[in-house]
Short mmCIF file of C-alpha atoms in Angstrom, two decimals:
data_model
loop_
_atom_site.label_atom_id
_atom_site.label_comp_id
_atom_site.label_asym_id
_atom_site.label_seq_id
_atom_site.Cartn_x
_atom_site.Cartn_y
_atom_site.Cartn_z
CA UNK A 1 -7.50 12.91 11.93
CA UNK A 2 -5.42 12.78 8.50
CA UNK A 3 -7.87 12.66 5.29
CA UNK A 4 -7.00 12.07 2.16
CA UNK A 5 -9.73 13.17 -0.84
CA UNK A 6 -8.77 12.37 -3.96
CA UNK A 7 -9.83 13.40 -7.88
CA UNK A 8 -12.70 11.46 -9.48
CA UNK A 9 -12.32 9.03 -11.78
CA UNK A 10 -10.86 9.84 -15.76
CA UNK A 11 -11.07 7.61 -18.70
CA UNK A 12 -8.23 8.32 -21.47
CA UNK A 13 -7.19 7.53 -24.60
CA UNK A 14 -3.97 4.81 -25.10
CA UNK A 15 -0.69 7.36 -25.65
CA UNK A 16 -2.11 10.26 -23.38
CA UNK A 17 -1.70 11.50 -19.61
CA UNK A 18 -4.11 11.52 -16.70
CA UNK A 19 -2.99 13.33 -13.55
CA UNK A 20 -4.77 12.96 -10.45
CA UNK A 21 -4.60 14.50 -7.45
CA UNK A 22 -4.72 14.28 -3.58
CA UNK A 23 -5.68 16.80 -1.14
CA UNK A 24 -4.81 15.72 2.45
CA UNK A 25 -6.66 17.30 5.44
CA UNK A 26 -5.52 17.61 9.07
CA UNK A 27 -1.75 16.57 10.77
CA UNK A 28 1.42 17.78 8.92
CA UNK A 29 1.24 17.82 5.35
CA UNK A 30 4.94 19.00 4.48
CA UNK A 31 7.05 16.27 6.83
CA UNK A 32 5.74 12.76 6.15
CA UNK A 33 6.15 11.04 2.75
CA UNK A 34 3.13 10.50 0.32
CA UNK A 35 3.17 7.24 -1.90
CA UNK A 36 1.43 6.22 -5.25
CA UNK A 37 0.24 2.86 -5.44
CA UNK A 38 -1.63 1.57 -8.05
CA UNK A 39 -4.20 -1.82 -8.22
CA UNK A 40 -4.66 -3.03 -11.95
CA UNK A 41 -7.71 -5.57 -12.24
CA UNK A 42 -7.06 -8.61 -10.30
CA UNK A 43 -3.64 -7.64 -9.64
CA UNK A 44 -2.23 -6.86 -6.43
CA UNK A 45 -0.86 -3.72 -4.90
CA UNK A 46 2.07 -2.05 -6.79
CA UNK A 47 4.25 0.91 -6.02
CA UNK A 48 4.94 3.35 -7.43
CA UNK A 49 6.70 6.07 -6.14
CA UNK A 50 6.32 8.72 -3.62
CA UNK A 51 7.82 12.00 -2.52
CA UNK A 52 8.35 13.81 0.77
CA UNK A 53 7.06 17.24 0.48
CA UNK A 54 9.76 18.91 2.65
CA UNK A 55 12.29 17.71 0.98
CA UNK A 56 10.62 17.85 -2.76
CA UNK A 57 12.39 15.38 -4.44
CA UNK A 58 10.27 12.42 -5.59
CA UNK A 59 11.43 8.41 -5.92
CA UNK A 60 10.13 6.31 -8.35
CA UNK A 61 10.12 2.73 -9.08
CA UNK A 62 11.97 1.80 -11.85
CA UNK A 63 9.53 0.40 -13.65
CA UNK A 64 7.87 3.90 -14.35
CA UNK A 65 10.93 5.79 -14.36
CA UNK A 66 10.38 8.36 -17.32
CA UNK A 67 6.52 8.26 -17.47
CA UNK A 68 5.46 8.97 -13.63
CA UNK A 69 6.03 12.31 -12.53
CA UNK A 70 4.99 13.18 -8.79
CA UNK A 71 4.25 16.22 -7.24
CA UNK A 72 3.57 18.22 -3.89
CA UNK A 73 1.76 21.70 -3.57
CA UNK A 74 2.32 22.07 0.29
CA UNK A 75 0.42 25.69 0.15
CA UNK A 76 -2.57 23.50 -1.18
CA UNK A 77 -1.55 20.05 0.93
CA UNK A 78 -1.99 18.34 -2.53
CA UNK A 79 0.06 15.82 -3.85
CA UNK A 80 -0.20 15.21 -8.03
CA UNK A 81 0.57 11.84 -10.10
CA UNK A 82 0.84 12.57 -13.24
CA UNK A 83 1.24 8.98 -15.54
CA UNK A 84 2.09 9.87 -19.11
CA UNK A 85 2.15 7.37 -22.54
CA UNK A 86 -0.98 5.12 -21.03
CA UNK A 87 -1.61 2.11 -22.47
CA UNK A 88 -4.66 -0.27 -21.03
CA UNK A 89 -2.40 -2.05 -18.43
CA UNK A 90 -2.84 1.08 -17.01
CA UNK A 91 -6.37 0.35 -16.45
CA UNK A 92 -6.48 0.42 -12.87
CA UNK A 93 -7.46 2.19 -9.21
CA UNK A 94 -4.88 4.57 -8.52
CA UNK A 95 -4.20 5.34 -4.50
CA UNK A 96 -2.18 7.85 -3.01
CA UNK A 97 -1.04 7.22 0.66
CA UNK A 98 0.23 8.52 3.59
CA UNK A 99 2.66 7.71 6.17
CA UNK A 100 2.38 7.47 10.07
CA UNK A 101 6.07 8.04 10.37
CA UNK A 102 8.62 10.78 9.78
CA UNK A 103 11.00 9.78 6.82
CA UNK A 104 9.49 6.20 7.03
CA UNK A 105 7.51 5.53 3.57
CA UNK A 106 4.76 3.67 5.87
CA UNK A 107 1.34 3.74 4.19
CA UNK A 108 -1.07 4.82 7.13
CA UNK A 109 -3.69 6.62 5.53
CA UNK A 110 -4.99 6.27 1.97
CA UNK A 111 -7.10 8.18 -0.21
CA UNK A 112 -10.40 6.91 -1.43
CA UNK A 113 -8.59 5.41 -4.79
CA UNK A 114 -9.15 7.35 -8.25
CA UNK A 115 -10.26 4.56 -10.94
CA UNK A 116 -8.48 5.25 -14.55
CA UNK A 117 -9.68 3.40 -17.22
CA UNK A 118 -7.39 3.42 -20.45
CA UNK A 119 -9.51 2.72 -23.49
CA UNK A 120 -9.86 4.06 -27.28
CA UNK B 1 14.88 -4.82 -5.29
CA UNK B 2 13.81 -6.77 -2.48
CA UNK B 3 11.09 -9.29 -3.78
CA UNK B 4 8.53 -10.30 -1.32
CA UNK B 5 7.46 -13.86 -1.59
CA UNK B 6 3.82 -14.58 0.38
CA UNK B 7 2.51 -18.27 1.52
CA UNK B 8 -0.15 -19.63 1.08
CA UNK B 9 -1.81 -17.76 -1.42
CA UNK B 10 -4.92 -18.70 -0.68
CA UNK B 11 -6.11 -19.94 2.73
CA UNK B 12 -9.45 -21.19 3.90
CA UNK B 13 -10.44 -21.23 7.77
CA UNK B 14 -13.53 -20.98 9.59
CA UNK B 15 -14.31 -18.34 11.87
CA UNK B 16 -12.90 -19.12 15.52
CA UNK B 17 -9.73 -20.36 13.86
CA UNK B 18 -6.11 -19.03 13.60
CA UNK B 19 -4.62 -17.48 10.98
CA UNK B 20 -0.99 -17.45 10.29
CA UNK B 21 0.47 -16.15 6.71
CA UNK B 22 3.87 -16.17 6.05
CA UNK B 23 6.02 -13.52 3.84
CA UNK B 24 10.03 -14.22 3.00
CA UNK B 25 12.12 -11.91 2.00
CA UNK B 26 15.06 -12.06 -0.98
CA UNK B 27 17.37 -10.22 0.88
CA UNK B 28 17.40 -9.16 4.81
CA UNK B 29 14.62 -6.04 5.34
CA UNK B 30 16.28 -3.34 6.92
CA UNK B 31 15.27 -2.45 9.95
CA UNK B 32 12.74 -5.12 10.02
CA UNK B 33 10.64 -2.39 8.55
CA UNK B 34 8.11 -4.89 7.20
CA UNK B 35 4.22 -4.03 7.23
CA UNK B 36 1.01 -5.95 6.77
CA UNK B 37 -2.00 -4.62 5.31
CA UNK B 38 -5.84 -5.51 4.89
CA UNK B 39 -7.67 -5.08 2.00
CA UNK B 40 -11.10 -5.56 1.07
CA UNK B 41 -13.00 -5.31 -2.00
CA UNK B 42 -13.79 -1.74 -3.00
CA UNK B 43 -11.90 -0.23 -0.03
CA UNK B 44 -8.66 1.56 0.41
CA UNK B 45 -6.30 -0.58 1.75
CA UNK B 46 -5.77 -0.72 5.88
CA UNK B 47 -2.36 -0.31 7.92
CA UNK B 48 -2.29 -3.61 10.33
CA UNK B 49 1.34 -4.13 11.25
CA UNK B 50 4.75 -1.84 10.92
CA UNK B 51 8.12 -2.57 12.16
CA UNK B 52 7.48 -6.50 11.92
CA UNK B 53 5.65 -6.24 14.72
CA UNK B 54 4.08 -3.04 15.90
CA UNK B 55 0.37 -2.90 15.81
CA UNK B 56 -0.73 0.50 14.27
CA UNK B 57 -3.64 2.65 15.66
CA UNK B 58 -6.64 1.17 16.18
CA UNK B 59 -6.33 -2.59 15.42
CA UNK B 60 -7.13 -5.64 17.26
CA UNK B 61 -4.96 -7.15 19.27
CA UNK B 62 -6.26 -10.64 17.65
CA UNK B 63 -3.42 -9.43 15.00
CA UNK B 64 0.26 -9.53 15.87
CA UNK B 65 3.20 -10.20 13.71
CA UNK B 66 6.49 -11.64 14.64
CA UNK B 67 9.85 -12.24 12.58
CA UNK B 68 13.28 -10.52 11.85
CA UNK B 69 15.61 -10.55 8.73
CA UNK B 70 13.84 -12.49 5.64
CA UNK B 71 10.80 -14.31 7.38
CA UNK B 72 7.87 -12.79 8.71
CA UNK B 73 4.72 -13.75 10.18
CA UNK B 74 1.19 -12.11 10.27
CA UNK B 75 -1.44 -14.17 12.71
CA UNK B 76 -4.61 -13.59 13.55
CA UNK B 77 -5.54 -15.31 16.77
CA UNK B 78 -9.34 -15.68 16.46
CA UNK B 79 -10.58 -15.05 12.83
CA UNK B 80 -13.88 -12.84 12.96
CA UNK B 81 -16.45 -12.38 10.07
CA UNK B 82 -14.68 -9.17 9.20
CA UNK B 83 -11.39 -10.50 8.83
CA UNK B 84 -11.70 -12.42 5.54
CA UNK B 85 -9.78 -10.26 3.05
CA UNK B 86 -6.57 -10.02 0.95
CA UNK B 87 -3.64 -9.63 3.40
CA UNK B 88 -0.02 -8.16 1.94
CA UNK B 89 2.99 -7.66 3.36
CA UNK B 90 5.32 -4.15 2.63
CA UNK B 91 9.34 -3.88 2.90
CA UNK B 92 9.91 0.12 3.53
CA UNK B 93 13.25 -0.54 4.72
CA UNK B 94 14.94 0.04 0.90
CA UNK B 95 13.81 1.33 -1.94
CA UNK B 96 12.25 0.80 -4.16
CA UNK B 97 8.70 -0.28 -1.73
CA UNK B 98 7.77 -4.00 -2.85
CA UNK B 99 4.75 -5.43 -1.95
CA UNK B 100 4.16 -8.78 -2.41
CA UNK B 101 1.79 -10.61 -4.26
CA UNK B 102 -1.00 -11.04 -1.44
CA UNK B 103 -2.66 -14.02 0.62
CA UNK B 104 -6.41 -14.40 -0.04
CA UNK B 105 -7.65 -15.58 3.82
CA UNK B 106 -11.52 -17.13 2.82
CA UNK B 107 -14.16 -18.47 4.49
CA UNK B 108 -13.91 -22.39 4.86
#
């Protein structure tokens, strides 16, 4: 069964970076995509990019084109968000996901969620 | 993008009841590849429906979805206790992924 353990939760400073991580456990790491999706306060679910580790070359939503960058380690199965510039919209539970389908950017498994809180 | 457009946003049934939430699409999903999720307070979200209407592993058959194109459906045949939650639907089919902005399903 896939797993997916994520870093614990960061507070940061408005105009800094967090980067958290994801550590998957069992099936394939390197062939199926892994997603970022983010879940500000009382907001819904929001996308925000993902990368397929075979092929290495992330895709982003435009909306954090420039400040997201997203990683894979497949010699570690860990995948990295890294979310630079924060501001408190920010403020929210960060999830990374996995799909259930080859090349198919299905979310099938999902990491515990990493809270960040963005706060001076 | 494609902007996903979910009705009603809130809905209130009693248990026993049936469930059916709607989710239209700006533009035709390709490859129907539209999924539903389940989420509940303090837990990761949960993979219901994929493909418009492909149950994944492990889920009730109480939940089926239907549709093609721009209109989809999620229903829940009987609602159980466990089945109050926030429900969204997913477009995979271009990118950038769009969610949209969730039903609430309540207890009446």
């Amino acid at each position: 069964q896939v797993q997916l353990v994520q870093s614990g939760a960061e507070v940061e400073k408005p105009g800094s970076s967090v980067k958290v991580s994801c550590k998957a456990s069992g099936g394939t790491f390197s062939s199926y995509a892994i997603s970022w999706v983010r879940q500000a306060p009382g907001q819904g679910l929001e996308w925000m990019g993902g990368i397929i580790p075979v092929f290495g070359t992330a895709n982003y939503a435009q909306k954090f084109q420039g400040r997201v960058t997203i990683t894979a380690d497949a010699s570690t199965s860990t995948a990295y968000m890294e979310l630079s510039s924060l501001r408190s919209e920010d403020t929210a539970v960060y999830y990374c996901a996995r799909s259930i389908r080859f090349l198919e950017w299905l979310l099938g498994f999902w990491g515990q969620g990493t809270l960040v809180t963005v706060s001076s | 993008e494609i902007v996903l457009t979910q009705s009603p946003g809130t809905l209130s049934l009693f248990p026993g009841e049936r469930a059916t939430l709607s989710c239209r699409a700006s533009q035709s999903v390709s490859n129907n590849y539209l999924a539903w999720y389940q989420h509940k307070p303090g837990q990761a979200p949960r993979l219901l429906i994929y493909g418009a209407s492909s149950r994944a592993t492990g889920i009730p058959d109480r939940f089926s979805g239907s549709g093609s194109g721009t209109d989809f459906t999620l229903t829940i045949s009987r609602l159980e206790s466990e089945d109050f939650a926030v429900y969204y639907c997913q477009q995979y089919g271009s990118s950038p992924i769009t969610f949209g902005q969730g039903t609430r399903l309540e207890i009446k």
